[in-house]
Amino acid sequence: MKGVTVVDHPLVQHKLTLMRKKDTSTKSFRQLLKEIGALLCYEVTRDLPMEEVEIETPLSRMTAPQLAGKKLVFAPILRSGMGMLDGMLELVPAARVAHVGLYRDPQTLACVEYYFKAPADISERTVVVIDPMLATGNTAIAAVDRLLEAGAKDIRMACLLASPEGVSKFHGHHPGVRLWTAAIDERLNDHGYILPGLGDAGDRMYGTR
Ligand code: URA
């Protein structure tokens, strides 16, 4: 699928299988989500622009590569996006964070915004939207809409699991936003949950069910 990278690294796939199991504890689920966050971050940042700088090693001068431009912005969609954030920040500790508070109305499955706070200079930074579950696609679309409204120009999306319906709806709205996911599952059920999926990511992370 164009614009979609399925991260099939063995470590990612093994950890995802552990997360799917219904008997995996809240503690393990949270730890695994954080670890997969870091592994996905590695892939999402693979093509970031670089520049050459002159440095001095203890032995000699050399020209060496470093990341060019301003620091990244990670934009977790509350609440379950927070589960991947710490893993990503471990790889990119100087990144900025934009919090996007959206929830799905359980009846209509439409998105309602309840919180939004982003860096003022977001237009000059690459933004990585984080949401473990790309299900209907509505939340991810609304988050990208909101970030564009705040001025973001360069946006990518990282999720753990996606539905085929969610991917095509998301790319229908935002064809220029590339997406990284650990898997694309079979389909959505009537309640907008991904099958076979892993259940409600927020509830499993925080033990709220
Ligand atoms: N959100 C979840 O947490 N799980 C799903 O399967 C779909 C949306």
Tab-separated table of C-alpha atoms and ligand atoms in Angstrom:
chain	number	residue	atom	x	y	z
A	1	MET	CA	0.000	0.000	0.000
A	2	LYS	CA	1.390	3.372	-1.032
A	3	GLY	CA	2.525	5.591	1.827
A	4	VAL	CA	2.292	2.759	4.376
A	5	THR	CA	5.252	0.940	5.913
A	6	VAL	CA	4.518	-2.233	7.851
A	7	VAL	CA	7.415	-2.645	10.262
A	8	ASP	CA	7.982	-6.387	10.093
A	9	HIS	CA	11.109	-6.470	12.258
A	10	PRO	CA	11.112	-9.721	14.304
A	11	LEU	CA	11.363	-7.886	17.631
A	12	VAL	CA	8.344	-5.723	16.785
A	13	GLN	CA	6.307	-8.725	15.649
A	14	HIS	CA	7.223	-10.801	18.716
A	15	LYS	CA	6.325	-8.001	21.106
A	16	LEU	CA	3.055	-7.333	19.263
A	17	THR	CA	2.054	-10.985	19.620
A	18	LEU	CA	2.638	-10.755	23.374
A	19	MET	CA	0.497	-7.612	23.504
A	20	ARG	CA	-2.367	-9.261	21.637
A	21	LYS	CA	-2.687	-12.116	24.152
A	22	LYS	CA	-5.645	-11.500	26.433
A	23	ASP	CA	-3.776	-12.702	29.531
A	24	THR	CA	-0.870	-10.272	29.161
A	25	SER	CA	-0.798	-8.140	32.308
A	26	THR	CA	-1.302	-4.378	32.396
A	27	LYS	CA	2.319	-3.972	33.462
A	28	SER	CA	3.676	-6.049	30.574
A	29	PHE	CA	1.318	-4.443	28.060
A	30	ARG	CA	2.557	-0.972	29.026
A	31	GLN	CA	6.200	-2.029	28.915
A	32	LEU	CA	5.795	-3.690	25.496
A	33	LEU	CA	4.001	-0.683	24.043
A	34	LYS	CA	6.837	1.549	25.192
A	35	GLU	CA	9.437	-0.794	23.646
A	36	ILE	CA	7.552	-0.994	20.337
A	37	GLY	CA	7.255	2.814	20.426
A	38	ALA	CA	11.051	3.019	20.408
A	39	LEU	CA	11.397	0.433	17.620
A	40	LEU	CA	8.800	2.181	15.436
A	41	CYS	CA	10.489	5.519	16.087
A	42	TYR	CA	13.683	4.053	14.650
A	43	GLU	CA	11.858	3.321	11.374
A	44	VAL	CA	9.804	6.534	11.253
A	45	THR	CA	12.971	8.610	11.553
A	46	ARG	CA	15.016	6.555	9.077
A	47	ASP	CA	14.995	9.227	6.318
A	48	LEU	CA	15.313	12.399	8.401
A	49	PRO	CA	17.496	14.996	6.673
A	50	MET	CA	21.141	15.097	7.687
A	51	GLU	CA	23.896	17.688	7.426
A	52	GLU	CA	27.673	17.464	7.632
A	53	VAL	CA	29.499	19.193	10.492
A	54	GLU	CA	33.165	19.654	11.287
A	55	ILE	CA	34.094	18.013	14.601
A	56	GLU	CA	37.241	17.094	16.482
A	57	THR	CA	37.769	13.564	17.782
A	58	PRO	CA	40.525	13.023	20.393
A	59	LEU	CA	42.780	12.128	17.415
A	60	SER	CA	41.837	14.339	14.492
A	61	ARG	CA	39.383	16.632	12.756
A	62	MET	CA	36.656	15.116	10.598
A	63	THR	CA	33.407	15.871	8.849
A	64	ALA	CA	30.549	13.910	10.424
A	65	PRO	CA	26.757	13.680	9.903
A	66	GLN	CA	24.170	15.069	12.294
A	67	LEU	CA	20.413	15.624	12.124
A	68	ALA	CA	19.561	18.807	10.254
A	69	GLY	CA	16.873	21.302	11.167
A	70	LYS	CA	14.767	21.752	14.264
A	71	LYS	CA	13.931	19.006	16.724
A	72	LEU	CA	10.997	16.688	16.042
A	73	VAL	CA	7.562	17.054	17.580
A	74	PHE	CA	5.860	13.906	18.870
A	75	ALA	CA	2.099	14.331	18.946
A	76	PRO	CA	0.462	11.585	21.017
A	77	ILE	CA	-3.309	11.338	20.781
A	78	LEU	CA	-4.581	11.046	24.356
A	79	ARG	CA	-4.812	8.764	26.065
A	80	SER	CA	-3.322	5.656	24.492
A	81	GLY	CA	-0.782	7.571	22.361
A	82	MET	CA	1.020	8.288	25.636
A	83	GLY	CA	1.957	4.615	25.805
A	84	MET	CA	4.350	4.918	22.864
A	85	LEU	CA	5.665	8.376	23.709
A	86	ASP	CA	8.276	7.474	26.339
A	87	GLY	CA	9.878	4.867	24.085
A	88	MET	CA	10.138	7.445	21.311
A	89	LEU	CA	11.536	10.084	23.661
A	90	GLU	CA	14.235	7.632	24.736
A	91	LEU	CA	15.512	7.672	21.148
A	92	VAL	CA	14.918	11.395	20.542
A	93	PRO	CA	15.212	12.965	24.004
A	94	ALA	CA	15.197	16.567	22.752
A	95	ALA	CA	11.925	16.201	20.830
A	96	ARG	CA	9.038	18.520	21.644
A	97	VAL	CA	5.609	17.140	22.488
A	98	ALA	CA	2.183	18.252	21.255
A	99	HIS	CA	-0.700	16.754	23.248
A	100	VAL	CA	-3.842	16.064	21.238
A	101	GLY	CA	-6.882	15.260	23.377
A	102	LEU	CA	-9.561	13.545	21.297
A	103	TYR	CA	-12.081	10.899	22.195
A	104	ARG	CA	-14.454	8.822	20.138
A	105	ASP	CA	-18.135	9.349	20.831
A	106	PRO	CA	-19.206	5.733	21.546
A	107	GLN	CA	-22.505	6.157	19.654
A	108	THR	CA	-21.434	8.024	16.541
A	109	LEU	CA	-17.700	7.109	16.647
A	110	ALA	CA	-17.079	10.779	15.711
A	111	CYS	CA	-14.164	12.695	17.270
A	112	VAL	CA	-14.531	15.263	20.021
A	113	GLU	CA	-11.578	17.531	20.965
A	114	TYR	CA	-11.075	18.200	24.687
A	115	TYR	CA	-7.429	19.329	24.823
A	116	PHE	CA	-4.789	20.623	22.422
A	117	LYS	CA	-1.371	22.107	23.171
A	118	ALA	CA	1.431	22.267	20.602
A	119	PRO	CA	4.772	24.113	20.283
A	120	ALA	CA	4.337	27.576	18.741
A	121	ASP	CA	6.920	26.889	16.015
A	122	ILE	CA	5.355	23.591	14.919
A	123	SER	CA	5.396	24.768	11.274
A	124	GLU	CA	9.210	24.465	11.270
A	125	ARG	CA	9.331	20.930	12.654
A	126	THR	CA	8.606	17.384	11.497
A	127	VAL	CA	5.603	16.105	13.471
A	128	VAL	CA	5.027	12.433	14.289
A	129	VAL	CA	1.433	11.713	15.303
A	130	ILE	CA	1.236	8.756	17.685
A	131	ASP	CA	-1.815	6.560	18.197
A	132	PRO	CA	-1.503	2.806	18.816
A	133	MET	CA	-4.802	1.921	17.098
A	134	LEU	CA	-5.766	3.254	13.647
A	135	ALA	CA	-9.279	1.811	13.649
A	136	THR	CA	-11.979	3.853	11.849
A	137	GLY	CA	-9.323	6.449	11.023
A	138	ASN	CA	-11.557	9.241	12.356
A	139	THR	CA	-9.330	10.132	15.318
A	140	ALA	CA	-6.132	10.168	13.269
A	141	ILE	CA	-7.796	12.299	10.570
A	142	ALA	CA	-9.070	14.769	13.182
A	143	ALA	CA	-5.639	14.921	14.855
A	144	VAL	CA	-3.893	15.668	11.557
A	145	ASP	CA	-6.571	18.266	10.702
A	146	ARG	CA	-5.960	19.951	14.062
A	147	LEU	CA	-2.163	19.903	13.658
A	148	LEU	CA	-2.462	21.380	10.153
A	149	GLU	CA	-4.694	24.095	11.599
A	150	ALA	CA	-1.965	24.785	14.201
A	151	GLY	CA	0.511	25.271	11.343
A	152	ALA	CA	2.192	21.871	10.941
A	153	LYS	CA	3.402	21.204	7.399
A	154	ASP	CA	5.434	18.012	7.617
A	155	ILE	CA	3.440	15.248	9.331
A	156	ARG	CA	3.972	11.482	9.694
A	157	MET	CA	1.855	8.952	11.579
A	158	ALA	CA	2.990	6.048	13.760
A	159	CYS	CA	0.636	3.382	15.036
A	160	LEU	CA	0.858	-0.134	16.398
A	161	LEU	CA	-2.114	-1.717	14.627
A	162	ALA	CA	-4.262	-0.533	11.735
A	163	SER	CA	-7.437	-1.739	10.056
A	164	PRO	CA	-7.613	-1.799	6.235
A	165	GLU	CA	-10.667	0.499	6.462
A	166	GLY	CA	-8.784	2.951	8.681
A	167	VAL	CA	-5.743	3.061	6.411
A	168	SER	CA	-7.768	3.782	3.276
A	169	LYS	CA	-9.957	6.386	4.984
A	170	PHE	CA	-6.911	8.082	6.516
A	171	HIS	CA	-5.075	8.211	3.204
A	172	GLY	CA	-8.249	9.363	1.431
A	173	HIS	CA	-8.172	12.447	3.669
A	174	HIS	CA	-4.447	12.901	4.085
A	175	PRO	CA	-2.666	11.266	1.120
A	176	GLY	CA	0.571	13.113	1.895
A	177	VAL	CA	0.915	11.782	5.463
A	178	ARG	CA	3.038	8.643	5.494
A	179	LEU	CA	2.084	5.933	7.949
A	180	TRP	CA	4.138	3.356	9.881
A	181	THR	CA	2.436	0.427	11.618
A	182	ALA	CA	3.451	-2.940	13.044
A	183	ALA	CA	0.498	-4.703	11.359
A	184	ILE	CA	-2.639	-4.223	9.295
A	185	ASP	CA	-5.291	-6.559	10.708
A	186	GLU	CA	-8.352	-8.137	9.055
A	187	ARG	CA	-11.173	-5.668	9.631
A	188	LEU	CA	-13.226	-3.558	12.031
A	189	ASN	CA	-16.121	-4.952	14.042
A	190	ASP	CA	-19.484	-3.163	14.434
A	191	HIS	CA	-18.167	-1.175	17.415
A	192	GLY	CA	-15.169	0.176	15.544
A	193	TYR	CA	-12.682	-2.231	17.155
A	194	ILE	CA	-9.898	-3.861	15.164
A	195	LEU	CA	-10.157	-7.643	14.617
A	196	PRO	CA	-8.331	-9.717	15.726
A	197	GLY	CA	-6.593	-6.700	17.295
A	198	LEU	CA	-5.743	-6.538	20.959
A	199	GLY	CA	-8.848	-5.004	22.558
A	200	ASP	CA	-9.009	-1.483	23.923
A	201	ALA	CA	-5.422	-0.225	24.059
A	202	GLY	CA	-6.159	2.500	26.642
A	203	ASP	CA	-7.942	0.096	28.988
A	204	ARG	CA	-5.221	-2.507	28.647
A	205	MET	CA	-2.485	0.096	29.309
A	206	TYR	CA	-4.112	1.578	32.363
A	207	GLY	CA	-6.129	-1.358	33.719
A	208	THR	CA	-9.381	0.585	33.482
A	209	ARG	CA	-11.622	-2.340	32.589
B	1	URA	N1	-9.176	1.618	19.881
B	1	URA	C1	-8.700	0.582	20.580
B	1	URA	O1	-8.155	0.757	21.651
B	1	URA	N2	-8.828	-0.666	20.073
B	1	URA	C2	-9.419	-0.896	18.888
B	1	URA	O2	-9.493	-2.057	18.460
B	1	URA	C3	-9.927	0.213	18.170
B	1	URA	C4	-9.782	1.460	18.682
